XYZ file of N, CA and C in Angstrom:
711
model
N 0.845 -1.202 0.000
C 0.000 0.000 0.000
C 0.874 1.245 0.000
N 0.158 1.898 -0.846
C 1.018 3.164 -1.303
C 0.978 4.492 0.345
N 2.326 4.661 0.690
C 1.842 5.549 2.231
C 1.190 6.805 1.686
N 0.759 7.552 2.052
C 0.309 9.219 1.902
C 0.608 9.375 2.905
N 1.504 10.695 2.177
C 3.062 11.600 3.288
C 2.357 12.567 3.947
N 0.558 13.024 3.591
C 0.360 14.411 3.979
C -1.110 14.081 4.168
N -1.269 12.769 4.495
C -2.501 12.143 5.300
C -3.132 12.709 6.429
N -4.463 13.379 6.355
C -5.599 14.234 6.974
C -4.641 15.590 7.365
N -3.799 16.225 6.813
C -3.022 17.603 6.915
C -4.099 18.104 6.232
N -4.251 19.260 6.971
C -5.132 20.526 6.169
C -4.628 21.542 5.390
N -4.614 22.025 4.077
C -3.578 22.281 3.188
C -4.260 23.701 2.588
N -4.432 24.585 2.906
C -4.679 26.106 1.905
C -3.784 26.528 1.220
N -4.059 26.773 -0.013
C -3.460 27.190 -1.328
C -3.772 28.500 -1.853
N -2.980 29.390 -2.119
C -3.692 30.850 -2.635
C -2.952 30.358 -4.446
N -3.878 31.058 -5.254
C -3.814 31.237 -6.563
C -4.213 29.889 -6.902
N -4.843 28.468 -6.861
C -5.303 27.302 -6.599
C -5.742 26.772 -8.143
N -6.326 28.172 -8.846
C -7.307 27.576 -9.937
C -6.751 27.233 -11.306
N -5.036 27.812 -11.394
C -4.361 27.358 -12.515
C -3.337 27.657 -12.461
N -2.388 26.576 -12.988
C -0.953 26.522 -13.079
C -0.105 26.034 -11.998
N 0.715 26.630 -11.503
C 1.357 25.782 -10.091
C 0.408 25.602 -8.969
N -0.129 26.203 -8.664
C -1.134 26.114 -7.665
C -2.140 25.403 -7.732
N -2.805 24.796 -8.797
C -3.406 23.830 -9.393
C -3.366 22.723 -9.389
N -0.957 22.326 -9.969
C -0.507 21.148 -9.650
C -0.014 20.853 -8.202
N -0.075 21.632 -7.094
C 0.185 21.763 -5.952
C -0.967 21.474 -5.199
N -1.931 21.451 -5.502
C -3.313 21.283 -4.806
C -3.448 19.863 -5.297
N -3.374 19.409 -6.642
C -3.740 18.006 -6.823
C -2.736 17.187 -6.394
N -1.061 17.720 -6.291
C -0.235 16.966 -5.572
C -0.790 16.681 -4.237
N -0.950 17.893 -3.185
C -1.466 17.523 -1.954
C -2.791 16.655 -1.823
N -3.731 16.868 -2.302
C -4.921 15.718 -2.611
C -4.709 14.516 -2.802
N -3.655 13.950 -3.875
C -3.241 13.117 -3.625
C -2.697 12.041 -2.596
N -1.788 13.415 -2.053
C -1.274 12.159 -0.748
C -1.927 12.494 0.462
N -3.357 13.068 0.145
C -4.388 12.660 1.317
C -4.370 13.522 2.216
N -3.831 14.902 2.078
C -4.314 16.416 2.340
C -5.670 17.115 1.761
N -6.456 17.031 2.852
C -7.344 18.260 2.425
C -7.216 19.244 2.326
N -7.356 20.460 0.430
C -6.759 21.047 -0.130
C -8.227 22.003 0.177
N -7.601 23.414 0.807
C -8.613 24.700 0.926
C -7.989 25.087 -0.043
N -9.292 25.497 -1.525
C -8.483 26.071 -2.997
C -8.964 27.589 -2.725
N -7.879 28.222 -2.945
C -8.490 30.039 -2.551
C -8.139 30.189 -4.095
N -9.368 31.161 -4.527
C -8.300 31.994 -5.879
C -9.948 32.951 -5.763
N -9.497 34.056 -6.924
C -10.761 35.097 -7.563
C -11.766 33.816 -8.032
N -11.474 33.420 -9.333
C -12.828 32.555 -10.014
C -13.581 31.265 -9.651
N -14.500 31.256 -9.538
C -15.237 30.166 -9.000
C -15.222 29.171 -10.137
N -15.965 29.359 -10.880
C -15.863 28.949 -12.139
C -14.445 27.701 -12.243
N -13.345 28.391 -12.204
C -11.916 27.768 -12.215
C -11.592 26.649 -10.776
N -12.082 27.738 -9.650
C -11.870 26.299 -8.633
C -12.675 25.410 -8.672
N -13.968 25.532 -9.394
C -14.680 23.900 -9.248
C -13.856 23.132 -9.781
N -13.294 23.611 -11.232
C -12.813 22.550 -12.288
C -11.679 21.904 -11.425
N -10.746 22.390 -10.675
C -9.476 21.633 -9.854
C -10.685 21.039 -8.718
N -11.498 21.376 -8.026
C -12.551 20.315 -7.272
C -12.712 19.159 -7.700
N -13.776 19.342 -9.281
C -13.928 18.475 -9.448
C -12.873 17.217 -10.174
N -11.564 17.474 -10.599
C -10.185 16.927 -10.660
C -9.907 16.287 -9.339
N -10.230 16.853 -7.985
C -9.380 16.405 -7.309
C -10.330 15.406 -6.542
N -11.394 15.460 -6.573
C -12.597 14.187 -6.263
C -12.349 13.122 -7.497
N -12.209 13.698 -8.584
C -12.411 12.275 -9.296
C -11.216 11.611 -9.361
N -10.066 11.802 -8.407
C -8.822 11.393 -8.190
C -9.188 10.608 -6.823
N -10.126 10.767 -6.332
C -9.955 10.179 -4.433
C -9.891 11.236 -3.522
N -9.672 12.305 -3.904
C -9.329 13.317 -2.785
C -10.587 14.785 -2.495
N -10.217 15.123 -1.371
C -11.144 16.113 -0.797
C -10.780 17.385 -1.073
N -11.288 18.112 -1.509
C -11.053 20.156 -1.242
C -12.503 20.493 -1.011
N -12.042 22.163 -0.284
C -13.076 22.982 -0.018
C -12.703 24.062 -0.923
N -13.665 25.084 -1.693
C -13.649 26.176 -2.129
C -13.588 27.300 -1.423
N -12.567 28.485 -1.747
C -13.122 29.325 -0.964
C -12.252 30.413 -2.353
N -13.470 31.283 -2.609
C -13.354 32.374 -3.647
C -13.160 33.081 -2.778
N -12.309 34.166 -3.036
C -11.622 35.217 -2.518
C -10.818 36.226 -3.108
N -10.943 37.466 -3.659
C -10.222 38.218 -3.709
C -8.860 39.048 -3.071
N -7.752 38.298 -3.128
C -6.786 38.968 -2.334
C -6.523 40.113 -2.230
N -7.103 41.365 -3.291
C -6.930 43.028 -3.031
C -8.321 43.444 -1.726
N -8.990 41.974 -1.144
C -9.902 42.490 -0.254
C -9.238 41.878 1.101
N -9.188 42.991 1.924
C -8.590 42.840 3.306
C -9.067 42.519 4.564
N -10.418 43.078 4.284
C -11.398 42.805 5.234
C -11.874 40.778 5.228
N -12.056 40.442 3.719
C -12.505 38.831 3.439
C -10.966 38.343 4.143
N -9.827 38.791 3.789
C -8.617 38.202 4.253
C -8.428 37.528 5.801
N -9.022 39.409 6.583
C -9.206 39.201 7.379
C -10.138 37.819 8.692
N -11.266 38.059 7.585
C -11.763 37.221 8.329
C -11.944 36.141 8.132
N -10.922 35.550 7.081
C -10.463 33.944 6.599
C -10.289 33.058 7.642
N -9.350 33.438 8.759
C -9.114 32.898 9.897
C -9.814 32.443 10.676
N -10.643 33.553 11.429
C -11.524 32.809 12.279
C -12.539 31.986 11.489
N -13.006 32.054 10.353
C -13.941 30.987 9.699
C -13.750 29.759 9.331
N -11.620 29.737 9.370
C -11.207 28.342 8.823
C -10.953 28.195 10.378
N -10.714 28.532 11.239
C -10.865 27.722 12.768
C -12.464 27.205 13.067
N -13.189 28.157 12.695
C -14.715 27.573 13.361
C -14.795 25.911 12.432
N -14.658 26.176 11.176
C -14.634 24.469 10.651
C -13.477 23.379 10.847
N -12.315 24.021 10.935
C -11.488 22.728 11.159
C -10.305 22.959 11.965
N -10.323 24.105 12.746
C -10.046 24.375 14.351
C -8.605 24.452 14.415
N -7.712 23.858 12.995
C -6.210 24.354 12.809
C -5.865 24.665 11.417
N -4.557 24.615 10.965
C -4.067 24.679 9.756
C -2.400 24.222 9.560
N -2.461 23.286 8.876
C -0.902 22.504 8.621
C -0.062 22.997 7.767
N -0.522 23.445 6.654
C 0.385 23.853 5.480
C -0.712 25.169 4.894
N 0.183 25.995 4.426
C 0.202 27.192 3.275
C 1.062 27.256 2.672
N 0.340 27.172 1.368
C 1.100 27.343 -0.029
C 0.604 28.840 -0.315
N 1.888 30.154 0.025
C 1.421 31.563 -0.584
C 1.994 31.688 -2.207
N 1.353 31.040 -3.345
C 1.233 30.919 -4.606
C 0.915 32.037 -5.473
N -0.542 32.432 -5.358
C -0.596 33.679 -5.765
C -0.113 34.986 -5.985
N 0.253 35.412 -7.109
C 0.598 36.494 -7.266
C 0.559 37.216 -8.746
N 0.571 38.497 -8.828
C 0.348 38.949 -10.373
C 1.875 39.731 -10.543
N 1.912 39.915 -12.060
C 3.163 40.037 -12.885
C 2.818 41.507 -13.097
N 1.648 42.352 -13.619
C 1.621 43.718 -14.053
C 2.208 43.233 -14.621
N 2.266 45.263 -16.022
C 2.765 45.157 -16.896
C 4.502 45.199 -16.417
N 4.631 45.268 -17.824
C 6.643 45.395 -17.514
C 6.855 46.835 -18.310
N 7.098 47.734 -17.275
C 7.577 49.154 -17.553
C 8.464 49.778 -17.158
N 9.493 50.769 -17.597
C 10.472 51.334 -16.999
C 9.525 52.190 -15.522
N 10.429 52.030 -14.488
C 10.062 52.665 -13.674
C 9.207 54.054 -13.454
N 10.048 54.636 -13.970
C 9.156 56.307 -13.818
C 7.908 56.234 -14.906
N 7.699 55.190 -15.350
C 6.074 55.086 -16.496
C 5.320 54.460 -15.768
N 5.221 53.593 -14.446
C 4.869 53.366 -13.495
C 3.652 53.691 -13.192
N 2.111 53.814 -13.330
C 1.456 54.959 -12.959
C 1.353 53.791 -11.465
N 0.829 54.839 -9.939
C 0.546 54.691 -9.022
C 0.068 53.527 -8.776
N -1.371 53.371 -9.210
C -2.718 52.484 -8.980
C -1.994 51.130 -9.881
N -1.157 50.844 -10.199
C -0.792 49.691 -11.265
C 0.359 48.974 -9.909
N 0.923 50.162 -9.211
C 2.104 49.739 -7.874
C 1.771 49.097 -6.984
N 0.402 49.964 -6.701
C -0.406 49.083 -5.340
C -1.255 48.196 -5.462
N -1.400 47.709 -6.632
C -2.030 46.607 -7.131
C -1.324 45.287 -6.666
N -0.065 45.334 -7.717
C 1.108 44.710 -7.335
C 1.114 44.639 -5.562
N 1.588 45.557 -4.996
C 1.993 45.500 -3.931
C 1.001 44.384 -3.126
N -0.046 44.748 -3.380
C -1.196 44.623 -2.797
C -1.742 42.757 -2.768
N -1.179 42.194 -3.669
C -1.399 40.673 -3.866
C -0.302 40.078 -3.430
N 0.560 41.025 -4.036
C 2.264 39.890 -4.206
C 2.580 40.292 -2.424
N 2.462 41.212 -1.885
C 2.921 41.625 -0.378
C 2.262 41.529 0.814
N 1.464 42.757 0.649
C 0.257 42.909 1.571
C -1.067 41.955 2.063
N -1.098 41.243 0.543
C -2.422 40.023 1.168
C -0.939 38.931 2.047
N -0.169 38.506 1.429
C 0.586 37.598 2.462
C 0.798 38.168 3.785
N 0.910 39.508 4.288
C 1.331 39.794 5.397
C -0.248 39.355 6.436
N -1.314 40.066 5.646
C -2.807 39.732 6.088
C -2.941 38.166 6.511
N -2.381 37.660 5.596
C -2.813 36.325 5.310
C -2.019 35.313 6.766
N -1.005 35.868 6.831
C -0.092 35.297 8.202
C -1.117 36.055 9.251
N -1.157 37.084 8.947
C -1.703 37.686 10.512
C -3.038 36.858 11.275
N -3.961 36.429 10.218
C -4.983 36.252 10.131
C -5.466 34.512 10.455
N -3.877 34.093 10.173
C -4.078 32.809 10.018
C -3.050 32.055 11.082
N -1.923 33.206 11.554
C -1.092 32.308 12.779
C -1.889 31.740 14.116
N -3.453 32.096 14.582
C -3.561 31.092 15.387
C -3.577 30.174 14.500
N -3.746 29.654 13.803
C -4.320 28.131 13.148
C -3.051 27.159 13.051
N -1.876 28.453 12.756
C -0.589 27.570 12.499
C 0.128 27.051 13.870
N -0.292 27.803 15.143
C 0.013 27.520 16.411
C -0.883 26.315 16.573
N -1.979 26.348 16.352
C -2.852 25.028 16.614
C -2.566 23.553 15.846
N -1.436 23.836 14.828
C -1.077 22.673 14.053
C 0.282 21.922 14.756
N 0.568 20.763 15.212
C 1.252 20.147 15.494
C 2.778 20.540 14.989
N 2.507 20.946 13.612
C 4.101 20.823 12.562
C 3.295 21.857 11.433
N 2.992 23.189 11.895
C 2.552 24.088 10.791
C 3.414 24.017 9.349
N 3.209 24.514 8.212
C 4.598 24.405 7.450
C 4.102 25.216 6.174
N 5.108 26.436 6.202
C 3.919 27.317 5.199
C 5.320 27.551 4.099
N 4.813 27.273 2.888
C 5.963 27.778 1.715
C 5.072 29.294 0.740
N 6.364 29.837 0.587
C 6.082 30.979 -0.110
C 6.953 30.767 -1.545
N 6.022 31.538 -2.778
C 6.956 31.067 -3.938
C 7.367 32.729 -4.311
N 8.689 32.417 -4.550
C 9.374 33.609 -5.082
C 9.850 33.108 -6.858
N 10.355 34.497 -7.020
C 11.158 34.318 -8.148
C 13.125 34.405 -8.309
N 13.434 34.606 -9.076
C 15.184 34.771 -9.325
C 15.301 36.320 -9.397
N 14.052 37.062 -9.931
C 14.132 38.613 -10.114
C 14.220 39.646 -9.053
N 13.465 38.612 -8.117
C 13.593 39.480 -6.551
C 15.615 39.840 -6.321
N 16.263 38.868 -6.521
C 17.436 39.399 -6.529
C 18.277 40.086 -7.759
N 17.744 39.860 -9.207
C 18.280 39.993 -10.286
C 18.056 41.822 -10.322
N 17.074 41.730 -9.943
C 16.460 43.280 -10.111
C 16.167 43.845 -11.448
N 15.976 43.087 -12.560
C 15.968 43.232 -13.905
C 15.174 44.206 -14.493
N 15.773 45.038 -15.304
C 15.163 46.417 -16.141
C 13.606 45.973 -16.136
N 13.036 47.107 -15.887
C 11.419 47.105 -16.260
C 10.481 45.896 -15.621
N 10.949 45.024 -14.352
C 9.809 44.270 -13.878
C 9.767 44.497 -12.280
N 10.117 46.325 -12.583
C 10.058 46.692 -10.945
C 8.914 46.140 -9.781
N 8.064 46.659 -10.600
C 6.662 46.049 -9.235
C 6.576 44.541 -9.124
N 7.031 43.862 -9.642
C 7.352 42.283 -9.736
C 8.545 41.738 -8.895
N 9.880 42.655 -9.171
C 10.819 41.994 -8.591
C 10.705 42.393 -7.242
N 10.548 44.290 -7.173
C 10.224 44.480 -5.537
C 9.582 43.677 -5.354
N 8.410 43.549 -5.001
C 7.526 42.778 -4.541
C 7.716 41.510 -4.424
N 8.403 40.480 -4.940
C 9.202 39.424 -4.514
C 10.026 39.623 -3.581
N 11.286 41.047 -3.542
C 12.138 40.762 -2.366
C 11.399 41.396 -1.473
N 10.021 42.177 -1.446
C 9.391 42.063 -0.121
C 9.154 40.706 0.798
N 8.817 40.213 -0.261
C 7.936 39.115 0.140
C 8.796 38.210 1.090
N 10.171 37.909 -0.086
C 11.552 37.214 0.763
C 11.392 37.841 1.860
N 11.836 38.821 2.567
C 12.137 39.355 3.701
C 10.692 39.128 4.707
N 9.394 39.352 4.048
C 8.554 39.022 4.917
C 8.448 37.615 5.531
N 8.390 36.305 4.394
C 8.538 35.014 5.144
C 9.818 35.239 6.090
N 10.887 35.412 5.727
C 12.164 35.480 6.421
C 11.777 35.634 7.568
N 10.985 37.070 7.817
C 11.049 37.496 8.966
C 10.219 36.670 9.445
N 9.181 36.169 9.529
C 8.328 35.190 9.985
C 8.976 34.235 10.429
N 9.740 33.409 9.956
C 10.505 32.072 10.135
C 11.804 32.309 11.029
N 11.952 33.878 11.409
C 13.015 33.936 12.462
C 12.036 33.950 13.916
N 10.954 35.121 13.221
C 10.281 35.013 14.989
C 9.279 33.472 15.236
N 9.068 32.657 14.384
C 8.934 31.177 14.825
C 9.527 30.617 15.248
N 10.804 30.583 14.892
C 12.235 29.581 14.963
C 11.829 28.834 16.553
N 11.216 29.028 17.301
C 10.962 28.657 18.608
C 9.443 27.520 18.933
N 8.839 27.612 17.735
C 7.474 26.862 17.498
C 7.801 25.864 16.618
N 6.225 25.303 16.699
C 6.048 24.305 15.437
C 6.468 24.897 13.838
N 6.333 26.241 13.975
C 5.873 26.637 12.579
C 7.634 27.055 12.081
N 7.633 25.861 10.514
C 8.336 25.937 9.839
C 8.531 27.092 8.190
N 8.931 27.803 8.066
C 8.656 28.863 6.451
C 10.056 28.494 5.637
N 9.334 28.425 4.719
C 10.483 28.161 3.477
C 10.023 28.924 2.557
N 10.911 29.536 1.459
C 10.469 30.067 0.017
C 11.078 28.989 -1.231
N 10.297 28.778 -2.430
C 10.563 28.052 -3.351
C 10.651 28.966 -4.571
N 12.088 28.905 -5.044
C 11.581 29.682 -6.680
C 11.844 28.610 -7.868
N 10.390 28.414 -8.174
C 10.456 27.226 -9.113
C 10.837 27.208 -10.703
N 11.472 28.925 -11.337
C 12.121 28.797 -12.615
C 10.982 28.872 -13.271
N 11.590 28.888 -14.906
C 10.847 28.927 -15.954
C 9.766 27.944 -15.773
N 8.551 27.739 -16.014
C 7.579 27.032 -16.101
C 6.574 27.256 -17.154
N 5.987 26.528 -17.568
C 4.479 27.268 -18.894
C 3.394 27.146 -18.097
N 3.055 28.534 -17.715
C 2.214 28.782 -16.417
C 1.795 30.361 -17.560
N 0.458 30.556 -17.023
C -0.143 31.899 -17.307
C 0.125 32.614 -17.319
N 1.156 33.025 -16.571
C 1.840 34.201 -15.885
C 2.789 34.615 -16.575
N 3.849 33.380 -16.701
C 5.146 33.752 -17.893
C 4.450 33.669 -19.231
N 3.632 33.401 -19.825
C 3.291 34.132 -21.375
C 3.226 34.880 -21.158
N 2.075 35.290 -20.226
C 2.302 37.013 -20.151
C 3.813 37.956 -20.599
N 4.506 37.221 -19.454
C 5.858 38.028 -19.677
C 6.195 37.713 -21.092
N 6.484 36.216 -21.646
C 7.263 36.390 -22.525
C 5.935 35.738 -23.789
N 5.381 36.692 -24.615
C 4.153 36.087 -25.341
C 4.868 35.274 -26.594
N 6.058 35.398 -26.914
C 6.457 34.924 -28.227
C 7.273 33.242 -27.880
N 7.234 32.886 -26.314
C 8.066 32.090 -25.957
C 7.052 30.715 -26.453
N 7.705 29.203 -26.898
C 7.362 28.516 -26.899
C 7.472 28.195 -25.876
N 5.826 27.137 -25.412
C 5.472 26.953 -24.074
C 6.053 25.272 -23.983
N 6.258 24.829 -25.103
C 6.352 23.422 -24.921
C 8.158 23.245 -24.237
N 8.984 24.038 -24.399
C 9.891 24.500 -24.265
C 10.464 23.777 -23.043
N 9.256 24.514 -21.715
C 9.562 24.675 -20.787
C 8.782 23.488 -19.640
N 9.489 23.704 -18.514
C 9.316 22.458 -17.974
C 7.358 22.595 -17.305
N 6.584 21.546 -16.579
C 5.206 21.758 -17.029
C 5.300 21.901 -14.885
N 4.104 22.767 -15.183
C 4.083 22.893 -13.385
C 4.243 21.289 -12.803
N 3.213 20.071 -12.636
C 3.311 18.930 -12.333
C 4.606 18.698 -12.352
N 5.742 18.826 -12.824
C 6.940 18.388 -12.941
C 7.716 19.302 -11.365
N 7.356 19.979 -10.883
C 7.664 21.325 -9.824
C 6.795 20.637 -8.452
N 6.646 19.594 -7.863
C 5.208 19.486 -7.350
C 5.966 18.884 -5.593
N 6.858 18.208 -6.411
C 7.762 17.179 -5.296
C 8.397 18.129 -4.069
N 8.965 18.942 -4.257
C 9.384 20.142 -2.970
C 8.358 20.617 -2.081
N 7.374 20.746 -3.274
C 6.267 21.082 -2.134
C 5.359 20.448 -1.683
N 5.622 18.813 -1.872
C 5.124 17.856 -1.095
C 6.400 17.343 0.201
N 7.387 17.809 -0.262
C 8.170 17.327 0.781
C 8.275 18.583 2.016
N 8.304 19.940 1.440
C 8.378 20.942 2.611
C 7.090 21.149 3.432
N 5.999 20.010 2.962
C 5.065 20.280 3.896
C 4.527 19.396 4.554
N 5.848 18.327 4.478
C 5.766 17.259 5.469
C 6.336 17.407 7.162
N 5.392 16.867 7.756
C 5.614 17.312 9.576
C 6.773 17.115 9.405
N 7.918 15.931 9.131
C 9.224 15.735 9.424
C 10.195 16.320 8.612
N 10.010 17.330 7.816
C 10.681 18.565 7.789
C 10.529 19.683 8.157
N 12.139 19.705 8.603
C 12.682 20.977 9.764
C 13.138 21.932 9.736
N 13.440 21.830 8.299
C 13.855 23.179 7.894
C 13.011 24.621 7.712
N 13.726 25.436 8.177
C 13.010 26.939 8.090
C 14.033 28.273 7.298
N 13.360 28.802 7.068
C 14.032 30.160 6.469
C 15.282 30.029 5.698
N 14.753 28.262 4.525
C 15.518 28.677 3.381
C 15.000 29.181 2.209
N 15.149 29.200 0.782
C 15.182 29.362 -0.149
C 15.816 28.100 -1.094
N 14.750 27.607 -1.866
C 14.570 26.108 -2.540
C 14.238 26.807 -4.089
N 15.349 25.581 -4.718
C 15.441 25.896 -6.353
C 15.073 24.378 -7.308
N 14.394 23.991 -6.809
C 14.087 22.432 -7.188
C 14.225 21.994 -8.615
N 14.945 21.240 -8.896
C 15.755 20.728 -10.345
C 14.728 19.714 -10.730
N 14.501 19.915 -12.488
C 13.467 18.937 -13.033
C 14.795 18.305 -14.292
């Protein structure tokens, strides 16, 4: 009999309804994590629902807008009233904006950015560390990119907003270092995901390696018997 590594773990996913977050939700379903799918479209999380039932496995829906702070807010106490902890977070979600030289930048395009890729994760910890105190072996991964350090012409609100983000898990995973709760960041590279056409529209997608192929790190960093905290993971396909 085949074991399942992440058997009755309770598993929330932000960005859930396509692409890595998609193959990360049906990875965890698989090995027998119940997968909370967060994203904007409903529409999109049934379709990974109904994928991940006709596989054997359980999820709950929960539509959500991450530029709303107040729903963020009160994510927490609603996922304690039903299942009273939380084992793993996958912070997945995030948007690319356009790619512009800095000073073309307009305002409302910054805090957009800011606002998904930064600010909902900071909400999203705040909102949700009782649950991770209530988990035996909490274990939350955040996905970054290579740009957060590259700093590359014209994907300012992208790359900031990645090395926010670095520094925010960081900081999280130093003031845990004393709990259950483990933080790691993963930057999983080129992938043919929604996001990079965007960036690169002329790129062949077959090219590149397929999210499912990216799935294994983040079945292993959100296993209770890993201990590691406050690295940064580059997982080779």
């Amino acid at each position: 009999m085949t074991v399942k590594r992440l058997k009755d773990r309770i598993a929330l996913i932000t960005g859930a309804s396509r692409g890595l977050g998609r193959a990360i939700a049906l990875a965890y379903a698989s090995e027998g994590a119940h997968v909370l799918l967060l994203a904007r479209g409903v529409t999109n999380l049934g379709r990974v629902d109904d994928d991940i039932r006709a596989r054997g496995g359980t999820a709950s829906l929960i539509p959500l807008d991450l530029t709303d702070g107040a729903a963020i807010d009160a994510l927490g106490p609603s996922l304690y009233e039903r299942f009273d902890r939380l084992d793993i977070f996958v912070a997945n979600a995030a948007i690319l904006g356009a790619l512009s030289p800095l000073p073309h930048i307009p305002s409302t395009h910054w805090d957009r950015v800011f606002a998904v890729n930064v600010t909902a994760n900071w909400r999203l910890i705040r909102t949700l560390d009782p649950l991770f105190q209530r988990s035996d072996a909490a274990r939350l991964i955040f996905l970054t990119s290579s740009v957060a350090q590259s700093c590359r012409p014209y994907w300012a609100p992208y790359s900031i907003s990645k090395a926010a983000l670095e520094a925010l898990a960081t900081t999280y995973a130093n003031e845990a270092a004393h709990t259950g709760i483990r933080v790691n960041l993963v930057d999983p590279g080129a992938m043919a995901t929604p996001m990079r056409a965007q960036a690169y529209p002329g790129e062949d997608q077959a090219t590149l390696s397929r999210p499912e192929q990216m799935t294994e790190i983040f079945v292993k960093l959100a296993m209770p018997e890993t201990d590691v905290s406050g690295e940064l993971f580059t997982p080779e396909v």
